[in-house]
Short mmCIF file of N, CA and C in Angstrom, two decimals:
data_model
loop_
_atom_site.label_atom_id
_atom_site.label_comp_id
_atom_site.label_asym_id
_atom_site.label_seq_id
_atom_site.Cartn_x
_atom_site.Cartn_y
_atom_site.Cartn_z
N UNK A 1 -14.86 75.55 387.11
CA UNK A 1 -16.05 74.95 387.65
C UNK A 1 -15.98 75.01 389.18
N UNK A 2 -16.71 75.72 390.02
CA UNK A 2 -17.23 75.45 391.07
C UNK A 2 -17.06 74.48 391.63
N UNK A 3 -16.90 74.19 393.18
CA UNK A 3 -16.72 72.62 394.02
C UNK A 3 -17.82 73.08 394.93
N UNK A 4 -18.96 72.45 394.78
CA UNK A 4 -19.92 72.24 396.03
C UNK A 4 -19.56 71.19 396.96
N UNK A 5 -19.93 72.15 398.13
CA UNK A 5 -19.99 71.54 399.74
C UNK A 5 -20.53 70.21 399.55
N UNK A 6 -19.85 69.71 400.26
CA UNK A 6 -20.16 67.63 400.57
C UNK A 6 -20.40 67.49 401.94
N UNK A 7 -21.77 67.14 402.06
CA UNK A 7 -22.06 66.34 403.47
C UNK A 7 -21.05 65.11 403.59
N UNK A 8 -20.86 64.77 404.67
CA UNK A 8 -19.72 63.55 404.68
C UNK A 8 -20.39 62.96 406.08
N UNK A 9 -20.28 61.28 405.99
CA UNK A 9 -20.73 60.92 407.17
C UNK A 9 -19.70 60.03 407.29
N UNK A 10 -18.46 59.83 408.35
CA UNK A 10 -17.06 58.90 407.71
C UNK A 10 -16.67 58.21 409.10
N UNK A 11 -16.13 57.23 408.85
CA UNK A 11 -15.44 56.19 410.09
C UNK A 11 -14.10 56.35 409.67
N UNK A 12 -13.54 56.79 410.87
CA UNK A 12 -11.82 56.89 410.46
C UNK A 12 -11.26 56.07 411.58
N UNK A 13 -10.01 55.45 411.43
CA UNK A 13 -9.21 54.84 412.47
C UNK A 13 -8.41 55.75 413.33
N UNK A 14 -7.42 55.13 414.37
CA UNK A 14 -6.91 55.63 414.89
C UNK A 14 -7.03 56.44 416.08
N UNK A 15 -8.56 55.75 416.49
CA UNK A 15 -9.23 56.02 417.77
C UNK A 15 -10.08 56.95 417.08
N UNK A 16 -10.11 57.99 416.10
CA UNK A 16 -10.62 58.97 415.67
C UNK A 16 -12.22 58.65 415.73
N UNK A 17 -12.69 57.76 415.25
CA UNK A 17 -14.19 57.22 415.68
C UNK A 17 -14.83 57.73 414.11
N UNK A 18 -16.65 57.57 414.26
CA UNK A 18 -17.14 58.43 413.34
C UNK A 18 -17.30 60.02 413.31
N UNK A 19 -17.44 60.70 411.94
CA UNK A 19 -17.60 61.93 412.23
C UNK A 19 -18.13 62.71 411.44
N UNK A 20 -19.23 63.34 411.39
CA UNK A 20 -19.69 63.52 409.98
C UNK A 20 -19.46 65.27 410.15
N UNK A 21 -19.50 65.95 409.17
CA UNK A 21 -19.10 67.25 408.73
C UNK A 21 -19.30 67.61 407.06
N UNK A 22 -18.83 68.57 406.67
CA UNK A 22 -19.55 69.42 405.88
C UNK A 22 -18.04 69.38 405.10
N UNK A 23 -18.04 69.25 403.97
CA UNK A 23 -16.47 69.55 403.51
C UNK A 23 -16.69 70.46 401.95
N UNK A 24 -16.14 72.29 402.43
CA UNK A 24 -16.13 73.15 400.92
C UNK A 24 -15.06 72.91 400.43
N UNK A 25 -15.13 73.91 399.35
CA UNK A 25 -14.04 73.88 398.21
C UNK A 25 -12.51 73.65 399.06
N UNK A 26 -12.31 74.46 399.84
CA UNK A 26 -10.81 74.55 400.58
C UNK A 26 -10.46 73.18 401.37
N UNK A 27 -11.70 72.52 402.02
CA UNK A 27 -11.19 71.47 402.50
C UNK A 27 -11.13 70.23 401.43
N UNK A 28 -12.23 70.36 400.15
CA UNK A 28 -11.44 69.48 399.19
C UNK A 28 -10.27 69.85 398.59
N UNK A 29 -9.66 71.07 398.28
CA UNK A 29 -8.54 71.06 397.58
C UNK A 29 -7.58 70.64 398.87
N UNK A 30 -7.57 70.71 399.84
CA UNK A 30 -6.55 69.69 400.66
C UNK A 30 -6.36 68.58 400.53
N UNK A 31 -7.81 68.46 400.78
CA UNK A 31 -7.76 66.53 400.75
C UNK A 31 -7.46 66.03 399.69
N UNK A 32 -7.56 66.92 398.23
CA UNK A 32 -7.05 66.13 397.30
C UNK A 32 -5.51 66.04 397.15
N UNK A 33 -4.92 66.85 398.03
CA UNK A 33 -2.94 67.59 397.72
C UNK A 33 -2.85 65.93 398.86
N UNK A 34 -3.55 65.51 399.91
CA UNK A 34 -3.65 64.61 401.01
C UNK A 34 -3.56 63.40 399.92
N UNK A 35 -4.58 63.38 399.18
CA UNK A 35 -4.78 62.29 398.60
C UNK A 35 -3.27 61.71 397.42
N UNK A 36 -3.49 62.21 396.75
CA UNK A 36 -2.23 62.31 395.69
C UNK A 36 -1.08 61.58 396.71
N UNK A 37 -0.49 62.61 397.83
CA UNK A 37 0.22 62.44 398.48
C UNK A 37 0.30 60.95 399.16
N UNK A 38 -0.63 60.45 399.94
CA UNK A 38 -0.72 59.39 400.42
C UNK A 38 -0.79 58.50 399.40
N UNK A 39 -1.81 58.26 398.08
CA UNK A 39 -2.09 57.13 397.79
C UNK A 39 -0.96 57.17 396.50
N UNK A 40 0.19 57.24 396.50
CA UNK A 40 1.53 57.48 395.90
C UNK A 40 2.62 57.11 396.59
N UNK A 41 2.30 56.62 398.03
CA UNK A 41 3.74 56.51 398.70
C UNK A 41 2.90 54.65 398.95
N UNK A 42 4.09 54.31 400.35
CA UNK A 42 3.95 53.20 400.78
C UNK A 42 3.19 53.35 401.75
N UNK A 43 2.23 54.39 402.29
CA UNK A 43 1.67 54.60 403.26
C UNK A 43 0.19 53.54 402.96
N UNK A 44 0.37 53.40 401.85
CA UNK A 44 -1.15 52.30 401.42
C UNK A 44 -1.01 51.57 400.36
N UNK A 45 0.52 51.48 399.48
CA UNK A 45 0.72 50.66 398.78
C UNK A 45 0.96 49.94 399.43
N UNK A 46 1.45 48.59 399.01
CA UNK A 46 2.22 47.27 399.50
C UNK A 46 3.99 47.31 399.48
N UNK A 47 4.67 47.16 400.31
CA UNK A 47 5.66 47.24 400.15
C UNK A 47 6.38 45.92 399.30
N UNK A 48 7.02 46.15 398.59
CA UNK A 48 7.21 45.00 397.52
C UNK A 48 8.34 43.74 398.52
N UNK A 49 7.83 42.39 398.45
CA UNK A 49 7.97 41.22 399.12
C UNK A 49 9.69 41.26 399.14
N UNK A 50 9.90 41.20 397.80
CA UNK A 50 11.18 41.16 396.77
C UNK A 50 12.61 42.08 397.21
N UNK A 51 12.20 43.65 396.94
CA UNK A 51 13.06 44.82 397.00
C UNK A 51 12.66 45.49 398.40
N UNK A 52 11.92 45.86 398.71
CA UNK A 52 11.48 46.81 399.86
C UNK A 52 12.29 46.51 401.05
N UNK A 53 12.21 47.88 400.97
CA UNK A 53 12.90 48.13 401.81
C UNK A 53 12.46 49.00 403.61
N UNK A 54 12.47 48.16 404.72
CA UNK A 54 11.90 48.61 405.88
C UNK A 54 12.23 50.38 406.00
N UNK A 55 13.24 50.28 405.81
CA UNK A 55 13.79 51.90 406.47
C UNK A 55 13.27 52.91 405.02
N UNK A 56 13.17 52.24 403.69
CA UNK A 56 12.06 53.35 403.09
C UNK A 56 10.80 53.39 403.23
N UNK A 57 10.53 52.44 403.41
CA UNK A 57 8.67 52.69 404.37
C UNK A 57 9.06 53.23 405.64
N UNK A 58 9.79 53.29 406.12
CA UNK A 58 9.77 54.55 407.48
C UNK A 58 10.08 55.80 407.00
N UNK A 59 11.13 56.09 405.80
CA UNK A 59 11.22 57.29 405.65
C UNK A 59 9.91 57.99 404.59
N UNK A 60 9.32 57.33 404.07
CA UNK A 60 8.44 57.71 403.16
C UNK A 60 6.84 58.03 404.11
N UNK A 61 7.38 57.21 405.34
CA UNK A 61 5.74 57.74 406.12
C UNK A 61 6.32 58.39 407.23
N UNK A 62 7.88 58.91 407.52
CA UNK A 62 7.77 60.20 407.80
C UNK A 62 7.56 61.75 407.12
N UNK A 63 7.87 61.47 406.12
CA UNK A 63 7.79 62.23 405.24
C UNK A 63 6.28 62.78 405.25
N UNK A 64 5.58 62.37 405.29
CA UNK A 64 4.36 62.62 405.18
C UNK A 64 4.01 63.79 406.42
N UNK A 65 4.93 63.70 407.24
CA UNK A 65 4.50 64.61 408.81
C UNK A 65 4.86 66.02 407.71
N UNK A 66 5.66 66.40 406.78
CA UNK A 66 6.09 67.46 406.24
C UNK A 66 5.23 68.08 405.29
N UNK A 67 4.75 66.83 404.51
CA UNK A 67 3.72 67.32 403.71
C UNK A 67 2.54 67.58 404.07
N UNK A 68 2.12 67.05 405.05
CA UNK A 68 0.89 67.50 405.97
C UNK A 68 0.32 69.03 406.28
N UNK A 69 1.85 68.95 406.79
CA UNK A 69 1.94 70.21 407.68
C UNK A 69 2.12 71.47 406.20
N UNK A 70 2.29 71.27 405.27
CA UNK A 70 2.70 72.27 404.07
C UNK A 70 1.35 72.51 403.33
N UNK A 71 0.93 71.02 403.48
CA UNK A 71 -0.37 71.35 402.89
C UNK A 71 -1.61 72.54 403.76
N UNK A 72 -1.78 71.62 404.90
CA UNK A 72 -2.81 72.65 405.86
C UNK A 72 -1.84 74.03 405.80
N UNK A 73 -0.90 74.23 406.14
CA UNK A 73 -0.47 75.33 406.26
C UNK A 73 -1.08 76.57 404.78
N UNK A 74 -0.72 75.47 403.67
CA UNK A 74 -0.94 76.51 402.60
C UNK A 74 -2.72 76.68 402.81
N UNK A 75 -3.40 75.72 403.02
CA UNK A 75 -4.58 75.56 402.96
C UNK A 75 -5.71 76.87 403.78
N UNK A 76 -4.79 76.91 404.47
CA UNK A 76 -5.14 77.85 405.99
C UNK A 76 -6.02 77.50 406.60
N UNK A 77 -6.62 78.40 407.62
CA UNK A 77 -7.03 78.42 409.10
C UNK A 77 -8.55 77.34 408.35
N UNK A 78 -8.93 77.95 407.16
CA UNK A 78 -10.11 77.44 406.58
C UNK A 78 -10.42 75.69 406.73
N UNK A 79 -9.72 74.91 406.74
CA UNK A 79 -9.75 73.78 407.15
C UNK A 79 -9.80 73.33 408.42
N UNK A 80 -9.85 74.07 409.07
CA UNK A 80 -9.72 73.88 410.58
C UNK A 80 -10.99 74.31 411.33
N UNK A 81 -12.00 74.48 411.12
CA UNK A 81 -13.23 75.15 411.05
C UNK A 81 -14.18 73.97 412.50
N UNK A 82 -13.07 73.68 413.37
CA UNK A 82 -13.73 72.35 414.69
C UNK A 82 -13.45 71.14 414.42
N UNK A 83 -13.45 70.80 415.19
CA UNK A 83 -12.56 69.39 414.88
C UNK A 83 -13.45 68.60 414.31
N UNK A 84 -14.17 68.71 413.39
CA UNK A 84 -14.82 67.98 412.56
C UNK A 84 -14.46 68.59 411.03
N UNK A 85 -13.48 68.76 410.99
CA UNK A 85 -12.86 69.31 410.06
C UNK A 85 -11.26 68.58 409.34
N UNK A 86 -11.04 69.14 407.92
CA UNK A 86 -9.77 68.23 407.61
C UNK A 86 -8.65 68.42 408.44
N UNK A 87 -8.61 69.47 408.89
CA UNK A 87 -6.88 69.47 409.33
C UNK A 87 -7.18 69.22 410.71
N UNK A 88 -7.45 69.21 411.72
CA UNK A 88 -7.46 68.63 412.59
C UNK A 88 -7.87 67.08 412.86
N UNK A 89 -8.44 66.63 412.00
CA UNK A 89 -8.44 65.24 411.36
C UNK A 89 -6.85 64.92 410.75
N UNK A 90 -6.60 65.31 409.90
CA UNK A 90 -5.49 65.04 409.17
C UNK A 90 -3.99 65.32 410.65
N UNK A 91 -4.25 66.07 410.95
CA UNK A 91 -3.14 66.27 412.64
C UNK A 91 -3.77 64.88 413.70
N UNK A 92 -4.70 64.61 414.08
CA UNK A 92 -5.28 63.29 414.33
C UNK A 92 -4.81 62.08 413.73
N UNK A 93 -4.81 61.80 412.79
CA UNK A 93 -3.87 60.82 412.07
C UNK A 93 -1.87 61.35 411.97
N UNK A 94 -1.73 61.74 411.95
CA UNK A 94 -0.53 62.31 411.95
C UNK A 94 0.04 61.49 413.28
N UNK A 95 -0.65 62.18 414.46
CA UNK A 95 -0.24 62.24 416.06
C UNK A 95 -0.65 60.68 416.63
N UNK A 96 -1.83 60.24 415.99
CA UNK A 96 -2.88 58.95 417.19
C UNK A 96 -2.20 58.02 415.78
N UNK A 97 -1.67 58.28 414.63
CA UNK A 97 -1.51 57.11 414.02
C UNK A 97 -0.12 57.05 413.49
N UNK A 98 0.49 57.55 412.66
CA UNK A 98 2.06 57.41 412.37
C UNK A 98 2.34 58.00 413.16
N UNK A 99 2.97 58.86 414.42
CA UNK A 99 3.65 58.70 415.50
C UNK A 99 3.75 57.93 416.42
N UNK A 100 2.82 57.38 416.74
CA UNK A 100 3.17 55.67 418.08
C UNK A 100 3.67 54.62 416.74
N UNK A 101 3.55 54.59 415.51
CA UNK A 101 4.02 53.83 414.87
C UNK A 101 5.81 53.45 414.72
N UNK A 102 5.84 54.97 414.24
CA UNK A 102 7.28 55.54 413.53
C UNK A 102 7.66 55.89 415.25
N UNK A 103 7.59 56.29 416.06
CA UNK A 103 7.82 56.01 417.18
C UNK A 103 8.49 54.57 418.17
N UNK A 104 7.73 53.75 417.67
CA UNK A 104 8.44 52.60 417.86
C UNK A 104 9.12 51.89 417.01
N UNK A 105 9.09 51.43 416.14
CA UNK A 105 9.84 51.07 414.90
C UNK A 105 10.93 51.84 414.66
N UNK A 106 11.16 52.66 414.45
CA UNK A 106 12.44 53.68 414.13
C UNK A 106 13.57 53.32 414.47
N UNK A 107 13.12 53.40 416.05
CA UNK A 107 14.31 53.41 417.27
C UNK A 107 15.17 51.84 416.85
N UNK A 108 14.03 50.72 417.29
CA UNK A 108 14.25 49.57 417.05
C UNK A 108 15.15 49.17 415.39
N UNK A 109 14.44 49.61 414.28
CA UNK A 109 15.38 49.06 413.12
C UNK A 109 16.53 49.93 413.18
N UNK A 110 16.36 51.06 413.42
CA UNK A 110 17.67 51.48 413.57
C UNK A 110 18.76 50.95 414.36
N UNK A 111 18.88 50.12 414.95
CA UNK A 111 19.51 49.40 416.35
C UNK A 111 20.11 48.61 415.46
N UNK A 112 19.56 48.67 414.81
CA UNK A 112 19.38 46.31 414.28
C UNK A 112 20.49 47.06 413.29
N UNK A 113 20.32 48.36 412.50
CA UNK A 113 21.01 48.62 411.48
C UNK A 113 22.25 48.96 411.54
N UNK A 114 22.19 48.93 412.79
CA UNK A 114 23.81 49.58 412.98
C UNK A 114 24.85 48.33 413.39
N UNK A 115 24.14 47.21 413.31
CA UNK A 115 24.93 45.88 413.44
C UNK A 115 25.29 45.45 412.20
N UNK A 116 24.89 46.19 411.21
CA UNK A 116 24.95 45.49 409.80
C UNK A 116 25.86 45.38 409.41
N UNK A 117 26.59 44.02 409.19
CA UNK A 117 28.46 44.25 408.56
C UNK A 117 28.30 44.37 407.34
N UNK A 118 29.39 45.17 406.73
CA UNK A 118 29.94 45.35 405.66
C UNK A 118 29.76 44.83 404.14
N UNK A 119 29.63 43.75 404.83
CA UNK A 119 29.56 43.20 403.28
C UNK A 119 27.93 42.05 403.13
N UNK A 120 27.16 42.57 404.33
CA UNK A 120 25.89 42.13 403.44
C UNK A 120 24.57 43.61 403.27
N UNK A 121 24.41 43.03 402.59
CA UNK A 121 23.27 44.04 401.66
C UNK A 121 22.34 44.35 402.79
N UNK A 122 21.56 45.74 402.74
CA UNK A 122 20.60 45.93 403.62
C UNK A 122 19.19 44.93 403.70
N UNK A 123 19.01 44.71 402.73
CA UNK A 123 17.66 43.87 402.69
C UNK A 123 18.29 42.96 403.31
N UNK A 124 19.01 41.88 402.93
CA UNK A 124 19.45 40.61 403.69
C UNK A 124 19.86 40.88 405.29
N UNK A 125 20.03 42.06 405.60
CA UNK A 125 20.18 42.30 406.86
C UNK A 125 19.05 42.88 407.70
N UNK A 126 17.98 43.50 406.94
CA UNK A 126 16.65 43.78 407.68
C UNK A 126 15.98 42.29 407.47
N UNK A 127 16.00 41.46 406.69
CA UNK A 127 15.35 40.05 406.25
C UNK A 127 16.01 39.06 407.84
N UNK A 128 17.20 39.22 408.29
CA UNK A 128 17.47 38.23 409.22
C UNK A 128 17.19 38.79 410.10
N UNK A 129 16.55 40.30 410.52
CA UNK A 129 16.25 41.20 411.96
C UNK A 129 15.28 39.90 412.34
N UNK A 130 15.31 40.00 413.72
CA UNK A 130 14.05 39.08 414.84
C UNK A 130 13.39 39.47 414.71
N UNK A 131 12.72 40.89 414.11
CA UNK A 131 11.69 41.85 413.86
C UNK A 131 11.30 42.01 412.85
N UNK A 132 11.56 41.15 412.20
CA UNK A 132 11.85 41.89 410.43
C UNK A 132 9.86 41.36 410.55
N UNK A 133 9.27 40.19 410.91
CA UNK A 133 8.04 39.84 410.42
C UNK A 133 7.58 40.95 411.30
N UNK A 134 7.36 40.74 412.50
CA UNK A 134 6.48 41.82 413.03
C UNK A 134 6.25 42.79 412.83
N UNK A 135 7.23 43.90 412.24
CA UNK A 135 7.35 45.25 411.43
C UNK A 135 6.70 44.96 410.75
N UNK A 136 6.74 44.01 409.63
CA UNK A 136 5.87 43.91 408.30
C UNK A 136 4.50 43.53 408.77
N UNK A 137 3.90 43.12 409.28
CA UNK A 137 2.85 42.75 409.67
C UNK A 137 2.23 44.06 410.32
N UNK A 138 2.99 45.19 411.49
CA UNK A 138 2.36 46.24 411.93
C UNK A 138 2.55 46.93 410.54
N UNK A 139 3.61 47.26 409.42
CA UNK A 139 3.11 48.21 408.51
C UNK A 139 2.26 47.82 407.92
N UNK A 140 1.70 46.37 407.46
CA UNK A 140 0.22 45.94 406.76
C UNK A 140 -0.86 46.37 407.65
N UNK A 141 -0.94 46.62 409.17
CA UNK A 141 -2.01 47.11 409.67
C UNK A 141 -1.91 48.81 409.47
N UNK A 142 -0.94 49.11 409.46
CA UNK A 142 -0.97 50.68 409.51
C UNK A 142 -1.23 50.62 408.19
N UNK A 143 -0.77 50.23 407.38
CA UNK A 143 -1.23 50.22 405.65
C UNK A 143 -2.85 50.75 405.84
N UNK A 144 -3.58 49.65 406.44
CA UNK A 144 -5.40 49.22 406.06
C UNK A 144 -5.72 50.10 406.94
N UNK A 145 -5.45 50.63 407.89
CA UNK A 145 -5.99 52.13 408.90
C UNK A 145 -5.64 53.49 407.80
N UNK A 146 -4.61 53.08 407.09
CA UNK A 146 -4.15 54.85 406.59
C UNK A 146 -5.01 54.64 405.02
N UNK A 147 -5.44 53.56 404.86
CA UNK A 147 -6.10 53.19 403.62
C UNK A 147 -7.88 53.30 404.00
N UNK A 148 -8.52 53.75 404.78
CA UNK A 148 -9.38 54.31 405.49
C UNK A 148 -9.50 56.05 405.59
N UNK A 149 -8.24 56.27 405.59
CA UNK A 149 -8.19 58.00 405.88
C UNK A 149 -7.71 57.84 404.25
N UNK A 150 -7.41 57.64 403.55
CA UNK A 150 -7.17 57.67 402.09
C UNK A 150 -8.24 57.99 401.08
N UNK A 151 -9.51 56.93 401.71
CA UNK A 151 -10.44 56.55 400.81
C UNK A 151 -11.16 57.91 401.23
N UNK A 152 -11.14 58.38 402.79
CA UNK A 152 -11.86 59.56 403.07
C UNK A 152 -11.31 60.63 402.39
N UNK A 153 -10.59 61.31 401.78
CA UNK A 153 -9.74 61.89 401.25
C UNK A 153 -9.59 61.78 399.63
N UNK A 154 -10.29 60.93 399.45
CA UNK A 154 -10.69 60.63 397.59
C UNK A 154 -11.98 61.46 397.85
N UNK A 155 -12.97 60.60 399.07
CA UNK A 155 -14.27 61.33 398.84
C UNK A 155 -14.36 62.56 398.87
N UNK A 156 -13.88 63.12 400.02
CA UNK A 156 -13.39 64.52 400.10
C UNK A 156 -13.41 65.24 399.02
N UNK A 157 -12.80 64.70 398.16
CA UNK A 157 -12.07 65.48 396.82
C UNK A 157 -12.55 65.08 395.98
N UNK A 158 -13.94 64.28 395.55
CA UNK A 158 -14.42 63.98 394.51
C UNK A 158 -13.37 63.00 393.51
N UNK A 159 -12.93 62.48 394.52
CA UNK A 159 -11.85 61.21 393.29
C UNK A 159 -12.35 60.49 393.40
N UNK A 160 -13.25 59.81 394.77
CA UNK A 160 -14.38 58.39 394.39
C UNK A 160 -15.95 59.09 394.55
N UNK A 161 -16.11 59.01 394.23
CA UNK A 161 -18.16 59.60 394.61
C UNK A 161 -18.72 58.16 395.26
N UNK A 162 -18.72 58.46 396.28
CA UNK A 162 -19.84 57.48 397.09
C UNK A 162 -20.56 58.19 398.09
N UNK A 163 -21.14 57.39 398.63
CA UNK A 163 -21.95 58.20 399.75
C UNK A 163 -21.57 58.31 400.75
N UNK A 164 -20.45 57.49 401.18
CA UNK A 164 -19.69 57.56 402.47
C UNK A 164 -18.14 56.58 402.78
N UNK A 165 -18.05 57.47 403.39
CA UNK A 165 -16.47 56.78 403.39
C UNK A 165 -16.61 55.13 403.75
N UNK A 166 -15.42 54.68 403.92
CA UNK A 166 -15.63 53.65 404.43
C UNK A 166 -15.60 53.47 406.14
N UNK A 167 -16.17 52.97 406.65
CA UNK A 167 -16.33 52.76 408.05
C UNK A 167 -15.10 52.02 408.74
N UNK A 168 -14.16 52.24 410.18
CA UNK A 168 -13.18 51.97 410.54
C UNK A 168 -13.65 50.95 411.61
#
């Protein structure tokens, strides 16, 4: 079956603003490899109160810089068609949103982690960081910004049918 072209009129975060564009078959089969990808990790789940773990929500939303880049790559030049387009959108979030994130955070829990003695468990030792709330609180905002480029990225791909993304 055929994928017809989708007008899109969408609010994305991350300074990105509104942007409306035209999305064919090639830029939905991205956005859907995007979609899968994101709405499967912790990049828009909740990190669990209980078990979670800080440094796998950092490695699981770096991870994402790899799959990004594998996806557009396989996708080709075709997605890239002006910056009203997925992959330069999707490099837009990449750069204006999980890099000043994972950028700062990284450095910092990593610091904290290397104080960790021996014999207590990592959670109990990211749980007593001075940082431990504020991290959690910036990954719940980065959560609801990357849960914005998510929902754009269902529409994209015909996983939600609405008329428009959600507004940032």
């Amino acid at each position: 079956m055929a994928i017809r072209a989708k007008q899109l009129d969408v609010g994305l975060p991350f300074g990105i603003g509104r942007i409306s564009f035209v999305a064919d078959e090639v830029q939905q089969r991205a956005a859907w490899s995007l979609y899968v990808e994101l709405e499967t990790r912790v990049a828009v789940q909740p990190l669990d109160d209980d078990t979670g773990l800080l440094r796998e929500a950092l490695n699981s939303l770096y991870a994402i810089f790899g799959i990004t880049r594998g996806i557009l790559k396989e996708a080709g030049p075709e997605v890239a068609d002006g910056e009203a387009s997925l992959g330069p959108i999707a490099i837009r979030v990449l750069n204006d949103g999980l890099r000043p994130f994972l950028s700062d955070w990284h450095p910092r829990l990593k610091a904290h982690e290397a104080m960790r003695p021996k014999d207590v468990s990592e959670l109990d030792h990211e749980r007593a960081w001075d940082d431990y709330a504020a991290m959690r609180a910036a990954l719940a905002q980065l959560q609801a910004d990357l849960r914005v480029y998510t929902d754009m990225l269902a529409e994209i791909s015909g996983a939600k049918a609405t008329g428009t993304a959600n507004s940032a």
